[in-house]
Amino acid sequence: MKIQLATRAEARAILGRDFHGPEIVNEIYNCDLNNDSGWIIPYTKECLKQYKGKCILFSGCDADKDGNKMTINWFHKKFPVGRKPGFTPQFGTPLNNFPFWKETTCQRQRYYLLPKKIPLDHPSRSRGPMKLKLSKVQEHEQVEPAVVYVFAIFLHYLRAKEIMYPYDYILTTDKVGESFVRVGHFKYKDVYVGLAQPGMIYNMLGVAPSIKPLI
């Protein structure tokens, strides 16, 4: 049976301001994504309707118009402390020299379907160590690198003025030693990127996994 994927117009009609296509990414982040070629939304209309109001759908980008890699370091410089939205100062172990901070980017010409908050019923919200929380990811879900969540937080706030992950810490696939990297957006802290220590038990720590594409 052939899968009928949603068109960009259909995705925009279903998701409204929760759909951020290449033209929006270009506008917000000063990128040069091609609006017309190579962009296939890998989800059906039925799938998008299922996640309407719960997720954002956005196109990834790895570099701005000047060729600068859009890493966490790029976002940190673009949205420093004192600007809204902005980053918090780093606490504890400095992270700016680790590869996940200065090298990892989103994938260009890939769409991400990402929840706007950790679902209240997601099993990773249960009390327990990080490895247990990450093991709760289901077959249709996948955890993303920290930069994907940072990319989404700023993009969605600047476009829709809606805060993603309020009062939550999101576990990511990135690690520094034995510590997993976590991302959050506390209203009094702005965007936070830090480490979750091994064995940490934390009610506000969980997984906000993206939905796996169909193709």
Phi, psi and omega in degrees: 000129182283133178277129179263102182281153180287145172276169179296320179296320179293319178298318180294321180292324182282314189265340179062232184287356176270006176252121181237092181279184183304322182295326178288317178299318177301316183292315185285318188251005178058054180256182180230040179296138176283121185285342193248342186238141171083357184263109176242123177281113188273040180221151177276165176299321181297320179295315180295322177295325179297326184256010179302130180083346182255332185230162167248149175244121183219155179268134181279160177210143183253348182205153177273185183298333181273002179086006179283130180294132183273072178270179174300324178299322177299314179293322180299321178286325182284328182234070184286175177302137179099350175252157180242125351287160182212175177268154170276160171298152177286139177241146178075223184296123175299134186250353190290349179260358181276149184305321183297335184276324189244000183233321187287136178229171169289162178275129177291143179062029171242138173266137176247131174251103194237134179293148180280346174202165176292121180304135183301330182263008180289133185299342180288349179284347181293153179294136180160169181292164186299318182298326177293317179299315181292334179287349182275000178294133185270171188298328183269007183242160172208138178278143185251164172296160183302324184297330180295318180290321177296314178306313183291319182302310182290318180302310184291323179294315182292330180274314189248355182058035179242130180278126175270146177056046178295130177059037176225153169246128184259124175284142181237178179278346183287146178226150170235105188065236178264002183262133174278148177276137178237151180233140177212169174220084175275136186301327181269355180243351189061208184280133183238133172232118183206193185251142172254118187288152180305136178080001183300131174250119190208122183293331182268017181245124181197191184248132173246074190285146173285162177270128182298136177293156181280338178227000000 
